Short mmCIF file of C-alpha atoms in Angstrom, two decimals:
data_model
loop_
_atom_site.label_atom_id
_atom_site.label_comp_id
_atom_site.label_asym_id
_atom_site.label_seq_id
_atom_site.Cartn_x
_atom_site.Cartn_y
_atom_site.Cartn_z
CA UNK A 1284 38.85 -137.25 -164.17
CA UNK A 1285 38.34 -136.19 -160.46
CA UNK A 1286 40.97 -134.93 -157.96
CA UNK A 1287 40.09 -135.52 -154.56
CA UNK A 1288 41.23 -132.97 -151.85
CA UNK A 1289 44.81 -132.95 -150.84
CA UNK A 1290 45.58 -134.48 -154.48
CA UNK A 1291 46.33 -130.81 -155.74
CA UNK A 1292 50.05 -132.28 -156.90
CA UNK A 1293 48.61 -134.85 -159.40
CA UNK A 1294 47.17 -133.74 -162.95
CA UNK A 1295 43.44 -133.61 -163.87
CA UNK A 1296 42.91 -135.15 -167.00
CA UNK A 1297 40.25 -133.93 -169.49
CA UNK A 1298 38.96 -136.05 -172.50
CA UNK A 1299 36.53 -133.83 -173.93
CA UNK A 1300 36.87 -129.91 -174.34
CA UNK A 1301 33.17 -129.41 -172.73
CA UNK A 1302 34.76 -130.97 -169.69
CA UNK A 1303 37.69 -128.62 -169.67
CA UNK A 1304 35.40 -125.76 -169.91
CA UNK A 1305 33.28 -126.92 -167.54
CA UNK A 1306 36.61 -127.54 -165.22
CA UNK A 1307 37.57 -124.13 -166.01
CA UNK A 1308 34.27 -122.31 -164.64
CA UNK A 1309 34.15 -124.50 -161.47
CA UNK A 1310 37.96 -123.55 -160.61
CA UNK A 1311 37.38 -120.12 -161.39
CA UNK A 1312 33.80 -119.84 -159.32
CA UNK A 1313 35.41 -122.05 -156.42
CA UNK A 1314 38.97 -121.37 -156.05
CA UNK A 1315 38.75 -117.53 -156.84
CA UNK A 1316 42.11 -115.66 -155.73
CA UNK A 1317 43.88 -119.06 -155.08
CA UNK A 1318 46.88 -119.76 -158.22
CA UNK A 1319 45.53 -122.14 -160.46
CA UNK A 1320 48.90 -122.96 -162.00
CA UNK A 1321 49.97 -126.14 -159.62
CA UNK A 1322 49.27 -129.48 -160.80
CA UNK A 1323 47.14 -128.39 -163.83
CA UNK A 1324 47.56 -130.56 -166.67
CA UNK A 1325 44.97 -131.11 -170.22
CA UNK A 1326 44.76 -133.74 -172.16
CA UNK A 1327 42.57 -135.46 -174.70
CA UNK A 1328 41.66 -136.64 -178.02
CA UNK A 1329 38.42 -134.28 -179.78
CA UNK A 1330 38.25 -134.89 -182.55
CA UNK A 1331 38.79 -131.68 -185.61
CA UNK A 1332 41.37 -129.74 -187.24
CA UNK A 1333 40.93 -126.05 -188.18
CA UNK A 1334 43.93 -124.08 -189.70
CA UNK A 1335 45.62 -121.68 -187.26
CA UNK A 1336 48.19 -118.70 -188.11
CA UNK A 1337 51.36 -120.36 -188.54
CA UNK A 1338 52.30 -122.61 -191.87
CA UNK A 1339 51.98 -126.45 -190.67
CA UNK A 1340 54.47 -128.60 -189.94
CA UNK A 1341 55.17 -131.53 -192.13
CA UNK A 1342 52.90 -134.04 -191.81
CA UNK A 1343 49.37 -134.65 -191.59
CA UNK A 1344 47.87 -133.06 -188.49
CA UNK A 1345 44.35 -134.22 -187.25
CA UNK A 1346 43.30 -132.39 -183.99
CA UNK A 1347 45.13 -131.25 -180.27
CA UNK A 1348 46.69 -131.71 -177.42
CA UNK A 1349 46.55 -135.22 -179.35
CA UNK A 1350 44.37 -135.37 -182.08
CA UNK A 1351 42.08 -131.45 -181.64
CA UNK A 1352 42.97 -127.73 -182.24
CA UNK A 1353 45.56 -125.44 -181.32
CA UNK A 1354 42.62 -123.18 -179.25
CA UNK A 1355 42.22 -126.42 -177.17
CA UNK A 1356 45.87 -125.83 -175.87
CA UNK A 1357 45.04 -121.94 -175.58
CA UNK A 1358 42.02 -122.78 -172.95
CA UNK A 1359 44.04 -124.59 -171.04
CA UNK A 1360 46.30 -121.92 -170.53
CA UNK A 1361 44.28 -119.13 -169.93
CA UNK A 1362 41.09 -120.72 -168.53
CA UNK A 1363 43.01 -123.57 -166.34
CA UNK A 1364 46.42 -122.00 -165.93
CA UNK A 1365 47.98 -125.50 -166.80
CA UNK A 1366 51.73 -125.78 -166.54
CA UNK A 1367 52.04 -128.81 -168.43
CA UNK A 1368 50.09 -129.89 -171.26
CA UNK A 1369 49.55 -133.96 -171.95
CA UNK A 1370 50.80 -134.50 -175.52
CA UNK A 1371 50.22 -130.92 -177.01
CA UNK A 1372 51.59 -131.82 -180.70
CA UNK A 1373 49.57 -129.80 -182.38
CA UNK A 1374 51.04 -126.88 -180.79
CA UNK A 1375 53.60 -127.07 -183.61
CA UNK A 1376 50.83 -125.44 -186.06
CA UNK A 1377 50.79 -122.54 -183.82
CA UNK A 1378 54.10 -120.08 -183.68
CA UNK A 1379 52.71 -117.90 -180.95
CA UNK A 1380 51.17 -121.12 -179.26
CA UNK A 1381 55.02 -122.27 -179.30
CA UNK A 1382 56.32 -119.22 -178.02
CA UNK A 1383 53.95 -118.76 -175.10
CA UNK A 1384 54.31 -122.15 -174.02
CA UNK A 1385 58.29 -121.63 -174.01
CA UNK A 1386 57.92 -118.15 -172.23
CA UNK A 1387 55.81 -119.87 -170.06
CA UNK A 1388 57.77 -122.95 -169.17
CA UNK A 1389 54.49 -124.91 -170.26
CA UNK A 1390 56.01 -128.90 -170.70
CA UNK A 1391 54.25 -130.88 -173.32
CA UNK A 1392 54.23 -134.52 -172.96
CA UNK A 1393 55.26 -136.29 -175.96
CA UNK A 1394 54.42 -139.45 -176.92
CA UNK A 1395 55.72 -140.76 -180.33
CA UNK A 1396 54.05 -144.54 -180.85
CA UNK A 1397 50.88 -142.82 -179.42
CA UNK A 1398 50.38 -139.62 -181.65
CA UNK A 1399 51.30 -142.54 -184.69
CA UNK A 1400 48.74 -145.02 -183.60
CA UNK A 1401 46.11 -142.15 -183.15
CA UNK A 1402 46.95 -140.68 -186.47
CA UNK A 1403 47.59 -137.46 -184.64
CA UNK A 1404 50.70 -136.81 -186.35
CA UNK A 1405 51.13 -140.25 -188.45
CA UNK A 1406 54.80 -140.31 -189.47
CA UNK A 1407 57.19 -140.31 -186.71
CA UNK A 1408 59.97 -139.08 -189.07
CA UNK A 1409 58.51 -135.93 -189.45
CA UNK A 1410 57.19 -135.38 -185.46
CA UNK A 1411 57.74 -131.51 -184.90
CA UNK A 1412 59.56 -132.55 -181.32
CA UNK A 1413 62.63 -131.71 -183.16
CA UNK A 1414 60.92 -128.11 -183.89
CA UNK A 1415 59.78 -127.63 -180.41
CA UNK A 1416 63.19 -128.29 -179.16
CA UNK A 1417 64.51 -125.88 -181.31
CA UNK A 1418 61.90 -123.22 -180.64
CA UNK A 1419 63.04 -123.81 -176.88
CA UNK A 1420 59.38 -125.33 -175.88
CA UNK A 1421 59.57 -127.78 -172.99
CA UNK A 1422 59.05 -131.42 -173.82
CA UNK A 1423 59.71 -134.67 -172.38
CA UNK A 1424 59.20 -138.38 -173.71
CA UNK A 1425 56.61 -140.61 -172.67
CA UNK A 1426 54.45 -143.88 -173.12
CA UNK A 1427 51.63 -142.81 -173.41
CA UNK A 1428 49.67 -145.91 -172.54
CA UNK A 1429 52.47 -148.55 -172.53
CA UNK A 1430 50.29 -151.40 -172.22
CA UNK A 1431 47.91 -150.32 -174.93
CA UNK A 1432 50.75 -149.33 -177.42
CA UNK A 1433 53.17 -152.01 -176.45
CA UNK A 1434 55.86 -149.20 -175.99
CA UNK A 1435 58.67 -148.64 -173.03
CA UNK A 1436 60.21 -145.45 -172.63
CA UNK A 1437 63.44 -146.89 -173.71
CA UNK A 1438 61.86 -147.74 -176.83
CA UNK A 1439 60.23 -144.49 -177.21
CA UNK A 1440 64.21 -143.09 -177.03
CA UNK A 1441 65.21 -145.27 -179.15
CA UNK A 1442 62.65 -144.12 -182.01
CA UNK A 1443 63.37 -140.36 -181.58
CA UNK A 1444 66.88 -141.62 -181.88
CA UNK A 1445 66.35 -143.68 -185.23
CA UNK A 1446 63.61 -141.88 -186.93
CA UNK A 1447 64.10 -137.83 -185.87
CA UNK A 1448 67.64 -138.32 -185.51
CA UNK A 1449 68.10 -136.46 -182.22
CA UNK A 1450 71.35 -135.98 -180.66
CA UNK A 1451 72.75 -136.69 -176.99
CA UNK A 1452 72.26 -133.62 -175.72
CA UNK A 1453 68.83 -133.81 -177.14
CA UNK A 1454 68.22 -137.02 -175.21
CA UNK A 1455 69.23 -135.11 -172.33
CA UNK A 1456 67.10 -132.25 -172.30
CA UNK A 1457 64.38 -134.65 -173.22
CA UNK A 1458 65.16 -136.61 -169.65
CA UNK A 1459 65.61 -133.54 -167.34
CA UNK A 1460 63.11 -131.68 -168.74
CA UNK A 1461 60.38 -135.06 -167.49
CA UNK A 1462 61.21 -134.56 -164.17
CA UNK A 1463 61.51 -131.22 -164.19
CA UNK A 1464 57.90 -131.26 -165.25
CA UNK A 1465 56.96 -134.07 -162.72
CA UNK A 1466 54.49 -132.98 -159.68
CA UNK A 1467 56.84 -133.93 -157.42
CA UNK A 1468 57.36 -132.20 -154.29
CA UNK A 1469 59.99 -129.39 -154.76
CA UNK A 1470 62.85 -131.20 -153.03
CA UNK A 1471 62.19 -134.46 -154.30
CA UNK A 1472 62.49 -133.33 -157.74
CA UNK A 1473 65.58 -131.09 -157.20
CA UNK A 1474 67.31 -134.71 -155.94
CA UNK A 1475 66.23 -136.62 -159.42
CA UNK A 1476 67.29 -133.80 -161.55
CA UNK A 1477 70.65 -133.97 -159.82
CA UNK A 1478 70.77 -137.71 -160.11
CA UNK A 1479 69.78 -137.78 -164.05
CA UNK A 1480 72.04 -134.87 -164.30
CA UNK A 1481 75.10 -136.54 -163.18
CA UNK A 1482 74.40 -140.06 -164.62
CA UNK A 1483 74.09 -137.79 -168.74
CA UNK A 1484 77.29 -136.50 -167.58
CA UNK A 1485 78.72 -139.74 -166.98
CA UNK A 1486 77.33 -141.47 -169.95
CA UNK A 1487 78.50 -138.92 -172.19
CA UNK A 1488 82.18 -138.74 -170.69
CA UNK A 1489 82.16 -135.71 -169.30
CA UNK A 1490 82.16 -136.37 -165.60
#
């Protein structure tokens, strides 16, 4: 994907992990000294699996960010700098992946009907989001591709609800934690986490 100047708020997408290396050495031979950690995101599909430390989660696991390796998800940190990773599931095979990318605040952009279709992690049931949010990783819901899948977000909701089981206060962690990984413009985002903040508190009776 290209990012043309004065776009340095929207994500750069990668589909191959040449093209992130290649992305990697270009930022680092033109933007030398400048923080690389705004508005860097990776995605993409490679395809290969290769076992990494940590036992795997249940489920069959083909490949990362969405279908790949673990190491994919390490470039991107430490070549890129990225502060949010697009999809990023098979983090979950990683402990000290996990743990870096909660340190880090790193968001991972899940997508459900997509890592099904893609056979990136198959069974919904057993999606490690539930894991993540435990291990205190950041992670929002998404579509994906809605008009490929044929998926809204409320449906995507409404499957982590039905299949993983997660709670309200899941939900809303799952919500805040989207726009707090948005490229909005500080303010901006500050004004939507306030407004999702106090519609959760509403919904759940609390306000």
């Amino acid at each position: 994907s290209e990012q043309k100047d004065g776009d340095e708020n929207l994500p750069i997408g990668f589909s191959r992990p040449e093209e992130l290396a290649a992305a990697g050495r270009k930022a680092v031979a033109s933007e030398e000294g400048k923080d690389a950690s705004g508005g860097v995101s990776a995605e993409g599909d490679d395809p290969g699996l290769k076992e990494v430390g940590a036992d795997p989660v249940p489920g069959e696991a083909k490949g990362a960010r969405e279908t790949g390796e673990p190491a994919e998800i390490w470039d991107a940190l430490q070549i890129l700098g990225a502060n949010r990773i697009g999809h990023g599931v098979q983090a979950a095979r990683d402990a000290e992946l996990m743990e870096t990318l909660r340190e880090r605040g790193v968001g991972l952009d899940i997508c459900l009907t997509s890592n099904a279709r893609t056979r990136a992690w198959p069974l919904i049931k057993d999606h490690p989001i539930s894991l993540f949010l435990r291990r205190g990783v950041p992670v929002s819901l998404n579509t994906d591709d809605p008009g490929l899948f044929g998926t809204t977000l409320c449906e995507e909701i409404a499957k982590a609800v039905e299949s993983i089981d997660l709670s309200a206060e899941d939900l809303g962690r799952l919500v805040l934690q989207g726009v707090r990984s948005s490229f909005l413009p500080h303010a901006e985002k500050m004004e939507q986490m306030q407004a999702f903040q106090d519609q959760i508190l509403k919904l759940s009776g609390s306000a």
